[in-house]
């Protein structure tokens, strides 16, 4: 994604507008743009890689000599859970086998991969922000800055919101500031299952009451429910209108 943003920025102005949080992956994408706009308190930076290991070396956000990892073997024994892994290849179980510690060669490979991932992030940030690697190292190492602090350290270009980003984009695209522009929303979040149900209920005669009862039942249900979709589908089957609505919803979800 960083590469594609860089390629796009070579053809047309690309301005990143960061709101409340744009650290780690958020900043990774933003730093490929022509300019970065952050708000005063935007969480910015976190140029680093988090891993689990034996100890932290220096102030890096990754653990450079990761000789150990979470070993869930004793927990599995306690709860009566058995996990068997069938693998092929020397390092095939590097991340899959959480029920045992690293072998020495696995630990070294894991630590090296963390170092490599950090260096890639740091070096790309240095290239994107026109800094030397040494200068970027001073503000990287997993540190998180507010927008103001990030601006003073060269991680962002301006302080402001979306309107400031649009103004900068106009300048770079040679568009007069007083010209009206149309903002096009490229993508929107997919609707939740309750939202889909409400939409379906309002479009089918006699189904709106069923949908409202279903959603009310979900609201007052007991216990913690980590995922509602399956429960809703199961409950839908009990209603007379359930089957056709269920078919419509499944068809809709498969098209997303």
CSV table of C-alpha atoms in Angstrom, one decimal:
chain,number,residue,atom,x,y,z
A,1,UNK,CA,0.0,0.0,0.0
A,2,UNK,CA,2.8,2.4,0.8
A,3,UNK,CA,4.4,1.7,-2.6
A,4,UNK,CA,1.1,2.3,-4.4
A,5,UNK,CA,0.5,5.6,-2.6
A,6,UNK,CA,4.0,6.7,-3.6
A,7,UNK,CA,3.4,5.7,-7.2
A,8,UNK,CA,0.1,7.6,-7.2
A,9,UNK,CA,1.8,10.7,-5.6
A,10,UNK,CA,4.2,10.7,-8.5
A,11,UNK,CA,1.3,11.4,-10.9
A,12,UNK,CA,-1.1,13.6,-8.8
A,13,UNK,CA,-1.1,15.4,-5.4
A,14,UNK,CA,-1.9,13.0,-2.5
A,15,UNK,CA,-2.5,14.6,0.8
A,16,UNK,CA,-3.0,12.5,4.0
A,17,UNK,CA,-5.4,13.9,6.7
A,18,UNK,CA,-4.9,12.2,10.0
A,19,UNK,CA,-7.6,12.6,12.7
A,20,UNK,CA,-7.4,11.1,16.2
A,21,UNK,CA,-5.1,8.1,15.8
A,22,UNK,CA,-2.7,7.5,12.9
A,23,UNK,CA,0.2,5.6,14.5
A,24,UNK,CA,2.0,2.5,13.3
A,25,UNK,CA,0.1,1.2,10.2
A,26,UNK,CA,-1.9,4.5,9.9
A,27,UNK,CA,1.3,6.5,9.7
A,28,UNK,CA,2.9,3.9,7.5
A,29,UNK,CA,0.3,4.7,4.8
A,30,UNK,CA,0.2,8.4,5.4
A,31,UNK,CA,4.0,8.8,5.0
A,32,UNK,CA,3.7,7.8,1.3
A,33,UNK,CA,1.7,11.0,0.6
A,34,UNK,CA,3.0,14.3,-0.7
A,35,UNK,CA,2.0,16.0,2.5
A,36,UNK,CA,0.7,14.9,5.9
A,37,UNK,CA,-1.8,17.0,7.9
A,38,UNK,CA,-2.5,16.1,11.5
A,39,UNK,CA,-4.6,17.6,14.3
A,40,UNK,CA,-2.9,19.0,17.4
A,41,UNK,CA,-3.4,15.9,19.4
A,42,UNK,CA,-3.3,13.2,16.7
A,43,UNK,CA,-1.4,10.2,17.9
A,44,UNK,CA,1.4,10.0,15.3
A,45,UNK,CA,4.4,7.9,14.6
A,46,UNK,CA,4.9,4.6,16.4
A,47,UNK,CA,7.5,3.7,13.8
A,48,UNK,CA,8.3,0.3,15.2
A,49,UNK,CA,7.4,-3.4,15.4
A,50,UNK,CA,6.1,-5.0,18.5
A,51,UNK,CA,7.1,-8.6,19.2
A,52,UNK,CA,7.2,-10.9,22.2
A,53,UNK,CA,10.6,-11.8,23.5
A,54,UNK,CA,12.9,-12.1,26.5
A,55,UNK,CA,13.9,-8.5,27.0
A,56,UNK,CA,13.9,-5.1,25.3
A,57,UNK,CA,17.1,-3.8,23.8
A,58,UNK,CA,17.5,-0.1,23.9
A,59,UNK,CA,14.3,1.9,23.3
A,60,UNK,CA,13.2,0.0,20.3
A,61,UNK,CA,9.6,-1.1,20.2
A,62,UNK,CA,10.6,-4.5,19.0
A,63,UNK,CA,12.5,-7.0,21.2
A,64,UNK,CA,15.8,-7.6,19.4
A,65,UNK,CA,16.8,-10.7,21.2
A,66,UNK,CA,13.5,-12.6,21.3
A,67,UNK,CA,14.6,-15.9,22.8
A,68,UNK,CA,11.2,-16.7,24.3
A,69,UNK,CA,7.5,-16.4,23.3
A,70,UNK,CA,4.2,-17.0,24.9
A,71,UNK,CA,4.1,-20.7,25.8
A,72,UNK,CA,0.5,-21.9,26.3
A,73,UNK,CA,1.4,-25.5,26.9
A,74,UNK,CA,0.7,-25.5,30.6
A,75,UNK,CA,-2.6,-23.6,30.0
A,76,UNK,CA,-3.7,-26.2,27.4
A,77,UNK,CA,-2.9,-29.0,30.0
A,78,UNK,CA,-5.0,-27.2,32.6
A,79,UNK,CA,-8.1,-26.8,30.5
A,80,UNK,CA,-7.7,-30.2,28.8
A,81,UNK,CA,-7.0,-28.8,25.4
A,82,UNK,CA,-4.9,-30.8,22.9
A,83,UNK,CA,-3.3,-29.3,19.8
A,84,UNK,CA,-1.3,-31.3,17.3
A,85,UNK,CA,0.5,-29.7,14.4
A,86,UNK,CA,1.4,-31.5,11.2
A,87,UNK,CA,4.0,-29.5,9.4
A,88,UNK,CA,6.6,-29.7,6.7
A,89,UNK,CA,9.7,-27.5,6.7
A,90,UNK,CA,12.2,-26.4,9.3
A,91,UNK,CA,10.4,-23.2,10.3
A,92,UNK,CA,6.8,-24.1,9.5
A,93,UNK,CA,5.9,-24.1,13.2
A,94,UNK,CA,7.5,-20.8,14.0
A,95,UNK,CA,4.3,-19.0,14.7
A,96,UNK,CA,1.8,-21.9,14.8
A,97,UNK,CA,3.3,-23.9,17.7
A,98,UNK,CA,2.3,-21.7,20.7
A,99,UNK,CA,2.3,-24.7,23.0
A,100,UNK,CA,6.1,-24.9,23.1
A,101,UNK,CA,9.0,-22.5,23.4
A,102,UNK,CA,11.2,-21.5,20.5
A,103,UNK,CA,14.0,-23.7,19.5
A,104,UNK,CA,17.3,-21.7,19.4
A,105,UNK,CA,17.3,-21.5,15.7
A,106,UNK,CA,13.7,-20.4,15.6
A,107,UNK,CA,14.4,-17.7,18.2
A,108,UNK,CA,17.2,-16.3,16.2
A,109,UNK,CA,15.1,-16.3,13.0
A,110,UNK,CA,12.2,-14.6,14.8
A,111,UNK,CA,14.5,-11.9,16.3
A,112,UNK,CA,16.1,-11.3,12.9
A,113,UNK,CA,12.7,-10.9,11.2
A,114,UNK,CA,11.6,-8.3,13.8
A,115,UNK,CA,14.8,-6.4,13.2
A,116,UNK,CA,14.3,-6.5,9.5
A,117,UNK,CA,10.7,-5.4,9.7
A,118,UNK,CA,11.7,-2.4,11.9
A,119,UNK,CA,14.5,-1.4,9.6
A,120,UNK,CA,12.1,-1.5,6.6
A,121,UNK,CA,9.6,0.7,8.4
A,122,UNK,CA,12.3,3.2,9.6
A,123,UNK,CA,14.1,3.4,6.2
A,124,UNK,CA,10.8,3.9,4.3
A,125,UNK,CA,9.9,6.7,6.8
A,126,UNK,CA,13.2,8.3,6.3
A,127,UNK,CA,12.9,8.2,2.5
A,128,UNK,CA,9.3,9.5,2.6
A,129,UNK,CA,10.1,12.4,5.0
A,130,UNK,CA,13.4,13.2,3.2
A,131,UNK,CA,15.5,12.5,6.3
A,132,UNK,CA,18.6,10.6,6.9
A,133,UNK,CA,18.2,7.2,8.5
A,134,UNK,CA,20.1,8.5,11.5
A,135,UNK,CA,17.8,11.4,11.9
A,136,UNK,CA,14.7,9.3,11.6
A,137,UNK,CA,16.1,6.9,14.2
A,138,UNK,CA,15.9,9.7,16.7
A,139,UNK,CA,12.1,10.0,16.4
A,140,UNK,CA,11.4,6.3,15.5
A,141,UNK,CA,12.0,3.4,17.9
A,142,UNK,CA,8.3,3.0,18.5
A,143,UNK,CA,7.7,6.4,19.9
A,144,UNK,CA,4.3,8.0,19.7
A,145,UNK,CA,4.0,11.8,19.3
A,146,UNK,CA,1.1,14.2,19.4
A,147,UNK,CA,0.5,16.1,16.1
A,148,UNK,CA,2.2,19.2,17.4
A,149,UNK,CA,5.3,17.3,18.5
A,150,UNK,CA,5.3,15.3,15.2
A,151,UNK,CA,5.2,18.5,13.2
A,152,UNK,CA,8.2,20.0,15.1
A,153,UNK,CA,10.1,16.8,14.4
A,154,UNK,CA,9.3,16.6,10.7
A,155,UNK,CA,6.9,13.7,10.8
A,156,UNK,CA,4.0,15.8,9.5
A,157,UNK,CA,3.8,18.9,7.4
A,158,UNK,CA,0.9,20.9,8.8
A,159,UNK,CA,-1.5,21.1,11.7
A,160,UNK,CA,-5.2,21.1,10.9
A,161,UNK,CA,-8.2,19.0,9.8
A,162,UNK,CA,-9.7,17.9,6.5
A,163,UNK,CA,-10.2,21.5,5.4
A,164,UNK,CA,-6.5,22.2,5.8
A,165,UNK,CA,-5.7,19.1,3.8
A,166,UNK,CA,-8.1,20.2,1.0
A,167,UNK,CA,-6.5,23.6,0.9
A,168,UNK,CA,-3.0,22.1,0.5
A,169,UNK,CA,-4.3,19.8,-2.2
A,170,UNK,CA,-5.7,22.8,-4.1
A,171,UNK,CA,-2.3,24.5,-3.9
A,172,UNK,CA,-0.5,21.4,-5.2
A,173,UNK,CA,-3.1,20.9,-8.0
A,174,UNK,CA,-3.0,24.6,-9.0
A,175,UNK,CA,-6.7,25.0,-8.1
A,176,UNK,CA,-7.7,28.5,-6.8
A,177,UNK,CA,-8.6,28.4,-3.1
A,178,UNK,CA,-12.0,30.0,-3.7
A,179,UNK,CA,-13.0,27.3,-6.3
A,180,UNK,CA,-15.7,24.9,-5.3
A,181,UNK,CA,-14.6,21.2,-5.3
A,182,UNK,CA,-16.6,18.0,-5.0
A,183,UNK,CA,-15.5,15.5,-2.3
A,184,UNK,CA,-16.0,12.0,-3.5
A,185,UNK,CA,-16.3,9.3,-0.8
A,186,UNK,CA,-14.5,6.2,-2.3
A,187,UNK,CA,-15.6,3.6,0.3
A,188,UNK,CA,-18.1,3.3,3.1
A,189,UNK,CA,-18.2,0.9,6.0
A,190,UNK,CA,-20.3,-2.2,5.4
A,191,UNK,CA,-23.7,-2.1,7.3
A,192,UNK,CA,-24.0,-4.2,10.4
A,193,UNK,CA,-26.5,-7.1,10.4
A,194,UNK,CA,-29.0,-5.2,12.6
A,195,UNK,CA,-28.9,-2.3,10.0
A,196,UNK,CA,-29.5,-4.8,7.2
A,197,UNK,CA,-32.4,-6.4,9.1
A,198,UNK,CA,-34.0,-3.0,9.7
A,199,UNK,CA,-33.7,-2.2,6.0
A,200,UNK,CA,-35.2,-5.5,5.0
A,201,UNK,CA,-38.0,-5.2,7.6
A,202,UNK,CA,-39.1,-1.8,6.2
A,203,UNK,CA,-39.3,-3.2,2.7
A,204,UNK,CA,-41.3,-6.3,3.3
A,205,UNK,CA,-45.0,-6.2,4.3
A,206,UNK,CA,-45.6,-7.7,7.7
A,207,UNK,CA,-41.9,-8.3,8.4
A,208,UNK,CA,-41.2,-5.0,10.2
A,209,UNK,CA,-42.7,-6.3,13.5
A,210,UNK,CA,-40.7,-9.5,13.3
A,211,UNK,CA,-37.4,-7.5,12.8
A,212,UNK,CA,-38.1,-5.2,15.7
A,213,UNK,CA,-38.9,-8.1,18.0
A,214,UNK,CA,-35.7,-9.9,16.9
A,215,UNK,CA,-33.5,-6.9,17.6
A,216,UNK,CA,-35.2,-6.2,20.9
A,217,UNK,CA,-34.6,-9.8,21.9
A,218,UNK,CA,-30.9,-9.4,21.0
A,219,UNK,CA,-30.7,-6.3,23.2
A,220,UNK,CA,-32.1,-8.0,26.3
A,221,UNK,CA,-30.5,-11.4,25.9
A,222,UNK,CA,-28.4,-12.6,28.8
A,223,UNK,CA,-24.7,-13.3,28.8
A,224,UNK,CA,-21.8,-12.2,26.7
A,225,UNK,CA,-22.2,-12.8,23.0
A,226,UNK,CA,-19.0,-12.4,21.1
A,227,UNK,CA,-20.7,-12.6,17.7
A,228,UNK,CA,-24.3,-11.8,17.0
A,229,UNK,CA,-24.7,-12.8,13.4
A,230,UNK,CA,-25.0,-16.5,13.9
A,231,UNK,CA,-27.5,-16.0,16.8
A,232,UNK,CA,-29.6,-13.7,14.6
A,233,UNK,CA,-29.6,-16.2,11.7
A,234,UNK,CA,-30.7,-19.0,14.1
A,235,UNK,CA,-33.5,-16.8,15.6
A,236,UNK,CA,-34.7,-15.8,12.1
A,237,UNK,CA,-35.5,-19.4,11.2
A,238,UNK,CA,-38.1,-19.5,14.0
A,239,UNK,CA,-40.3,-16.7,12.4
A,240,UNK,CA,-42.8,-17.3,9.6
A,241,UNK,CA,-41.1,-14.6,7.4
A,242,UNK,CA,-37.7,-15.9,8.4
A,243,UNK,CA,-36.9,-18.1,5.4
A,244,UNK,CA,-37.3,-15.5,2.7
A,245,UNK,CA,-35.6,-12.8,4.7
A,246,UNK,CA,-32.8,-15.1,5.6
A,247,UNK,CA,-32.3,-15.8,1.9
A,248,UNK,CA,-32.3,-12.1,1.1
A,249,UNK,CA,-29.7,-11.3,3.8
A,250,UNK,CA,-27.4,-14.2,2.9
A,251,UNK,CA,-27.6,-13.1,-0.8
A,252,UNK,CA,-26.8,-9.5,0.2
A,253,UNK,CA,-23.9,-10.5,2.5
A,254,UNK,CA,-22.4,-12.6,-0.3
A,255,UNK,CA,-22.4,-9.7,-2.6
A,256,UNK,CA,-20.3,-7.4,-0.2
